[in-house]
Coordinates of C-alpha atoms and ligand atoms in Angstrom, one line a residue:
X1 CA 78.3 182.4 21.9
X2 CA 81.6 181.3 22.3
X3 CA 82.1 179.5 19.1
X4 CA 80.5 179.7 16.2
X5 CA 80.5 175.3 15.2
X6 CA 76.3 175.5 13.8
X7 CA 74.3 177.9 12.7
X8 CA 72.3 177.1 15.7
X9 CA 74.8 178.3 18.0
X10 CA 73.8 182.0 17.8
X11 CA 70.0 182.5 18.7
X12 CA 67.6 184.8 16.6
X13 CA 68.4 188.1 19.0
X14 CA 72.3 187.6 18.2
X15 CA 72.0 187.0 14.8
X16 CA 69.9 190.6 14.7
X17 CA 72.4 192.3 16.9
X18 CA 75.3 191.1 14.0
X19 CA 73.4 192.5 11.1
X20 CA 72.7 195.6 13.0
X21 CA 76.5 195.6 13.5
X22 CA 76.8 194.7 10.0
X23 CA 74.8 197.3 8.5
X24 CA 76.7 199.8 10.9
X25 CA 79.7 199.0 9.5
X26 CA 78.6 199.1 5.8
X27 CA 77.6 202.8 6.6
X28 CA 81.0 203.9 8.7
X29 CA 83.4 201.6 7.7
X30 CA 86.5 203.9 8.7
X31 CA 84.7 203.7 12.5
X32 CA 85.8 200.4 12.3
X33 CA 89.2 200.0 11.2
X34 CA 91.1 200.2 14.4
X35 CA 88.6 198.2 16.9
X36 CA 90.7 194.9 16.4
X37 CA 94.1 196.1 16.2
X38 CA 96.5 194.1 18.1
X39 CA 94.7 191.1 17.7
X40 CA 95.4 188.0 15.5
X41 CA 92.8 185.6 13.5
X42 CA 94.1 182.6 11.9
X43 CA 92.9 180.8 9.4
X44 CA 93.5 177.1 9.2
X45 CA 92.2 175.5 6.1
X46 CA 92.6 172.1 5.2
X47 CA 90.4 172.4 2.3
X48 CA 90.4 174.8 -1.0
X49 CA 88.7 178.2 -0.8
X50 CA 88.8 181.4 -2.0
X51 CA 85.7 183.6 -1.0
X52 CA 85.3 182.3 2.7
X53 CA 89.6 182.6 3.3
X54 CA 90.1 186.0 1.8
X55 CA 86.8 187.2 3.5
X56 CA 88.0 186.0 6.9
X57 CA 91.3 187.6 6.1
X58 CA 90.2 190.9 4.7
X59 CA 87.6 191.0 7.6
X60 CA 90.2 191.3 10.1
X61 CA 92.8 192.9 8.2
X62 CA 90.1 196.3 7.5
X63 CA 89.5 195.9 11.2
X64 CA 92.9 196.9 11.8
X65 CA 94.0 193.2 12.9
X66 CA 96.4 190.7 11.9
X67 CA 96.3 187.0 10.1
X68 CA 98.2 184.6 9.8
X69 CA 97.3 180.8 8.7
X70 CA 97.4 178.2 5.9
X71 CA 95.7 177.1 2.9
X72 CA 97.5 173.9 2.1
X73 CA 97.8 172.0 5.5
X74 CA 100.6 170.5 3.1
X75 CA 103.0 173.0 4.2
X76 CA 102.5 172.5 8.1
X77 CA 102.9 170.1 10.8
X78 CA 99.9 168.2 9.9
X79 CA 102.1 166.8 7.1
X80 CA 104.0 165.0 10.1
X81 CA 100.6 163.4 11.5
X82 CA 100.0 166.2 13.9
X83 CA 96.5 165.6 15.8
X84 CA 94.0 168.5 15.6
X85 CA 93.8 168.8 19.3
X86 CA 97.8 169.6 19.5
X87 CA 97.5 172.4 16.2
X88 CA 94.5 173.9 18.0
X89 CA 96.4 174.0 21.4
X90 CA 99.6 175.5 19.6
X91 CA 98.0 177.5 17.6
X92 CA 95.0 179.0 20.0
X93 CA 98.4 179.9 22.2
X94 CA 99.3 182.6 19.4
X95 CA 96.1 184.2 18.2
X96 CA 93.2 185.3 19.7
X97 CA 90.3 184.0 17.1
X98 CA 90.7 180.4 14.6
X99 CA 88.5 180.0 11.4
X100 CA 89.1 176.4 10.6
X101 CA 87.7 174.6 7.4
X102 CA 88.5 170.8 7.0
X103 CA 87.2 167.8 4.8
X104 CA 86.0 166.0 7.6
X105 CA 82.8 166.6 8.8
X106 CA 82.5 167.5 13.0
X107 CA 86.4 168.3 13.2
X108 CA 85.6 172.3 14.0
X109 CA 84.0 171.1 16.8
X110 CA 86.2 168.6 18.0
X111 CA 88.9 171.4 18.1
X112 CA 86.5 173.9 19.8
X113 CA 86.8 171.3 22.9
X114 CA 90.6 172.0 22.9
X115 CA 90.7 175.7 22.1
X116 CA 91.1 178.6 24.7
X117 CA 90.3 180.9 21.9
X118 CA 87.4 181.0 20.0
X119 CA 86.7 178.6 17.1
X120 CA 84.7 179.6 13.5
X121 CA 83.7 176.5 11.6
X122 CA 84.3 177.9 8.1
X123 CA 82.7 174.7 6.3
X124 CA 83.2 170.7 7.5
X125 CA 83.1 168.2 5.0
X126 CA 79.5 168.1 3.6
X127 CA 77.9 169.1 6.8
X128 CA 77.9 173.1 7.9
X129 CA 79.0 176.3 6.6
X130 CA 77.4 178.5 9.5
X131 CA 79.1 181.7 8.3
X132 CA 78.0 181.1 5.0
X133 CA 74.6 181.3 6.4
X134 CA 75.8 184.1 7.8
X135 CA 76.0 185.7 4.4
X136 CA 72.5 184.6 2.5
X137 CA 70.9 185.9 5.8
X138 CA 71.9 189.0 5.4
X139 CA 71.8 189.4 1.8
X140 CA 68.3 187.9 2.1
X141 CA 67.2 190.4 5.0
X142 CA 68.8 193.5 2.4
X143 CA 67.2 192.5 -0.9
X144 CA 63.4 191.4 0.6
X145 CA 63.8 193.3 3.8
X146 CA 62.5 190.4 5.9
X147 CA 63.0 187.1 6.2
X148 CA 60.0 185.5 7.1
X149 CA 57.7 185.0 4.9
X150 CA 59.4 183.8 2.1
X151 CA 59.2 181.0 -0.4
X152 CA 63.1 179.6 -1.0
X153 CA 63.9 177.2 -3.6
X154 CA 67.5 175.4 -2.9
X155 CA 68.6 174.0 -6.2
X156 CA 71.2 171.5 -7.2
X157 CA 73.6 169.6 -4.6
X158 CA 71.3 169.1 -2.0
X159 CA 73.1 166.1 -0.5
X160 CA 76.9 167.4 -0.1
X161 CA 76.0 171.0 -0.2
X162 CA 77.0 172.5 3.4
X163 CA 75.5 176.1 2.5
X164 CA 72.0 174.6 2.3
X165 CA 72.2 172.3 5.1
X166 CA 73.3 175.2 7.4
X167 CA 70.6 177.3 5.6
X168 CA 67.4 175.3 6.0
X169 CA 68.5 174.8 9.6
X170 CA 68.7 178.6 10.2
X171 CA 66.3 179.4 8.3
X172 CA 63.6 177.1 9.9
X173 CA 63.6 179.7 13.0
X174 CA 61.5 182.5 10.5
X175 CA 58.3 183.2 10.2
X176 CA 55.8 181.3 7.2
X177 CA 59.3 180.0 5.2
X178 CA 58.2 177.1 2.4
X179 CA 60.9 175.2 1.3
X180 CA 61.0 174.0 -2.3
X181 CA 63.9 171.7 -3.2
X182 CA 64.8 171.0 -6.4
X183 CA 67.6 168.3 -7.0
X184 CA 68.1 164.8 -8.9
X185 CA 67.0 162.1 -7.0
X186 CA 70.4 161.1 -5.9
X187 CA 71.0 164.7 -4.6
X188 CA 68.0 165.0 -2.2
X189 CA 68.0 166.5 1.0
X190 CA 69.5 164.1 3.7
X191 CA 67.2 162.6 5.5
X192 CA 68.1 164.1 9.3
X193 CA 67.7 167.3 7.8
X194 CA 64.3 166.3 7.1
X195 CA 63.5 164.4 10.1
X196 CA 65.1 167.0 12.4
X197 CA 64.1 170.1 11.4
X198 CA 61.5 170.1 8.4
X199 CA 59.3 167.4 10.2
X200 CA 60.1 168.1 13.5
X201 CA 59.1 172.0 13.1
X202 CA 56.3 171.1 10.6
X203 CA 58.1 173.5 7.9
X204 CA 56.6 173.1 4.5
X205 CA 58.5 171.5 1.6
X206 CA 58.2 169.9 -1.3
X207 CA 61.4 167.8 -3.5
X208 CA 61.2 168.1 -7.3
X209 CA 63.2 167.3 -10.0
X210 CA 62.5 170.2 -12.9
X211 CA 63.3 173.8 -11.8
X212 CA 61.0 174.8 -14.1
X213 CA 58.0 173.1 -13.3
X214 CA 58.6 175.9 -9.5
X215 CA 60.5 178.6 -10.9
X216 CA 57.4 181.2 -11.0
X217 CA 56.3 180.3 -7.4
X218 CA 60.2 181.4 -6.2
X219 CA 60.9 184.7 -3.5
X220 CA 64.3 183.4 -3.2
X221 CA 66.5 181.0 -5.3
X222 CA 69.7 179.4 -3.8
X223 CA 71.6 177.4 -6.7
X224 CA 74.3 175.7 -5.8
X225 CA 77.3 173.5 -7.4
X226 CA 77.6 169.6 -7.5
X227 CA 80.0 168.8 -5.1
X228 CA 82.8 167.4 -6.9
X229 CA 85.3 166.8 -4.6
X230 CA 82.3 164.5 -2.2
X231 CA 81.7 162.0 -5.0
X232 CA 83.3 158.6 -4.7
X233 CA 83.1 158.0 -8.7
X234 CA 83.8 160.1 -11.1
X235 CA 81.3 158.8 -13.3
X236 CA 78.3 159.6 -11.5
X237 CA 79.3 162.9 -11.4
X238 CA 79.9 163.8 -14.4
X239 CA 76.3 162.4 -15.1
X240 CA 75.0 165.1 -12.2
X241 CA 76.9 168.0 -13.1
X242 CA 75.1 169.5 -15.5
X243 CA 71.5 168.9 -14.0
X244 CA 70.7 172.3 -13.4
X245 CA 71.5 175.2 -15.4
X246 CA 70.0 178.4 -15.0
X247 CA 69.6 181.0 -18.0
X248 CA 67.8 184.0 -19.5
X249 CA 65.0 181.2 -21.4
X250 CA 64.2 179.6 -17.5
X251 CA 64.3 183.3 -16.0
X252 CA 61.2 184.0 -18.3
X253 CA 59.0 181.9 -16.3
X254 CA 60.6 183.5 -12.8
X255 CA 58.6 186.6 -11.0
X256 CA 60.1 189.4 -11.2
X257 CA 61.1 189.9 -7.7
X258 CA 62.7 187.2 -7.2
X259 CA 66.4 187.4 -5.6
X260 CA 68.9 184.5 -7.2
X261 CA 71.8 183.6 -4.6
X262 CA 74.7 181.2 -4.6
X263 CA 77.2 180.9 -2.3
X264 CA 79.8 180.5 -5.1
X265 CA 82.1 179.2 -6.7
X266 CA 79.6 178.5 -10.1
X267 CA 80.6 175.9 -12.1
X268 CA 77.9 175.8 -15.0
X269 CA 75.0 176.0 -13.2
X270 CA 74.3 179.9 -14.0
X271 CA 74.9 180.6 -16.8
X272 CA 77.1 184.1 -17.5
X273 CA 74.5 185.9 -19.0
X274 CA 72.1 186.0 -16.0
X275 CA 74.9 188.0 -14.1
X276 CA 73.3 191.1 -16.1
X277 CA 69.6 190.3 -14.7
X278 CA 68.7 192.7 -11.6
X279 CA 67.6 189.5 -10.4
X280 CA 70.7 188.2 -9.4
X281 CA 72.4 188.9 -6.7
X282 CA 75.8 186.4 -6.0
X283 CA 78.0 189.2 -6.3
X284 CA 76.3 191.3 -3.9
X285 CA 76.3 188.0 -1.3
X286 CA 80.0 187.9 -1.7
X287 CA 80.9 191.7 -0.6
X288 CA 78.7 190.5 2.3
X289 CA 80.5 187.8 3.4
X290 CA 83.0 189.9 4.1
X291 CA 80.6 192.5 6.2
X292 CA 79.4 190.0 8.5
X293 CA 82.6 188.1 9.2
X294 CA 83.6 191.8 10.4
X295 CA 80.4 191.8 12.4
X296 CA 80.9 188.5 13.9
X297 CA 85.0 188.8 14.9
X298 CA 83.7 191.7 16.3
X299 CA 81.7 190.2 18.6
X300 CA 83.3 186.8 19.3
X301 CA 86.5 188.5 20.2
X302 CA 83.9 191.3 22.8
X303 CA 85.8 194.2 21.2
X304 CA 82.1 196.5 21.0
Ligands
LIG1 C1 80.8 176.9 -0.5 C2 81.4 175.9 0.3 O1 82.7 175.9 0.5 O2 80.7 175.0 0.9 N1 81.6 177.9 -0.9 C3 81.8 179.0 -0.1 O3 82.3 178.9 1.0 N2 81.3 180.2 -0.6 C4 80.0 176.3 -1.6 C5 80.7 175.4 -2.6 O4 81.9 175.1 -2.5 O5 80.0 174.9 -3.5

């Protein structure tokens, strides 16, 4: 792995070799904090964020390493009608490791094929969020301790939502996974994810339209946000926004071991009182983020 563009660029024995690493450095963090020093991450976002920047950034920093970077490609040369390939060429000549987020769907790639330094796609356009993926892996691995044999229901944005794309895709490498996904008709799955991987690897699944008519057959349940900003009228969705919301009434009919994740940020789709349920476990996901992203600069840059 030289790039990290899909989450089917690292196979299942890397992906077990970074949450070893992960959990390693959960355990000894201070054995950690020196391993990148001298070396530079930047973080070139062209899009908002706040849990997927920082977590890049605070990755490297606790690794004893440096960032630099923007979060507004406002304030750089892009501005000016700079092409990716130049930034990547400029920038790849000053750091050693790029985390790149951008609207349009395919660009991390298309900068990975000008980059002499390695290349994180931190989330393009409505297509992949592979480090994301990153995250629900592992938090799925620590809260069922496996992730085969699971039954995951992805709720909401089906359509725009990168996290889930990236996830069924992943996720479709496990042992007896079922797929249940709930969204509004509008929302569904798209289609090559369904012809490409469901189909293709015969992968159970099911679409529905009422969370709670599948909410007690859940291991796992993945909410996620309606993509505002992927919407081209503001009318449909404000219609969708509000199609899902989960609370302590719907968390009745839910087993008790079931694990709630979402990649964050929530809109209104949990609602604050299930932050208090043992059953939820967002805020856990977040810390790590941060864990693997140390993991997997770890290994991209061949510092262990
Ligand atoms: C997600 C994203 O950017 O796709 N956020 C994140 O990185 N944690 C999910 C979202 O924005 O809804």
């Amino acid at each position: 792995m030289k790039h990290l563009i899909d989450p089917m660029d690292i196979s299942i024995d890397e992906l077990e070799s970074l949450f070893k690493l992960a959990e390693e450095i959960i355990k000894n963090e201070d054995d950690f904090n020196n391993i990148c020093s001298h070396k530079i991450l930047a973080t070139l976002f062209y899009e908002p964020s706040t849990r997927t920047r920082f977590s890049f950034e605070a990755a490297m920093l606790r690794l004893g390493g440096q960032v630099i970077g923007f979060s507004e490609p406002g304030s750089s040369s892009v501005m000016k009608g700079e092409s990716i390939p130049d930034t990547i060429r400029t920038v790849g000549s000053y750091v050693d490791i790029i985390a790149m987020r951008h609207p349009k769907e395919g660009a991390p790639r298309y900068a990975s094929y000008y980059s002499q330094v390695p290349i994180i796609n931190a989330g393009d356009g409505g297509h992949q969020h592979p480090t994301q993926t990153l995250t629900d892996l592992l938090t799925i691995k620590r809260t069922k301790g496996q992730i085969s044999n699971l039954t995951m229901g992805l709720c909401g944005d089906l359509k725009f939502g990168r996290t889930v794309h990236s996830l069924i895709k992943a996720m479709s490498r496990y042992e007896n996974i079922k797929f249940i996904l709930i969204s509004p008709q509008e929302l569904q799955i798209p289609e090559y994810i369904k012809m490409e991987i469901l189909n293709k690897k015969n992968i159970p699944f099911i679409e529905v339209e009422r969370l709670e008519d599948v909410i007690d057959k859940l291991d796992i349940l993945y909410m996620t946000r309606v993509q505002k900003e992927r919407f081209f009228n503001e009318a449909d969705y404000i219609r969708l926004k509000d199609s899902y919301i989960l609370d302590k009434e719907k968390l009745k009919l839910a087993r008790k071991d079931l694990s709630i994740l979402h990649p964050l940020p929530r809109v209104n789709e949990i609602s604050y009182e299930v932050d208090e349920d043992p059953r939820a476990c967002y805020f856990d996901q977040v810390e790590y983020g941060m864990f693997i992203r140390m993991a997997l600069i770890t290994k991209l840059l061949g510092v262990m």
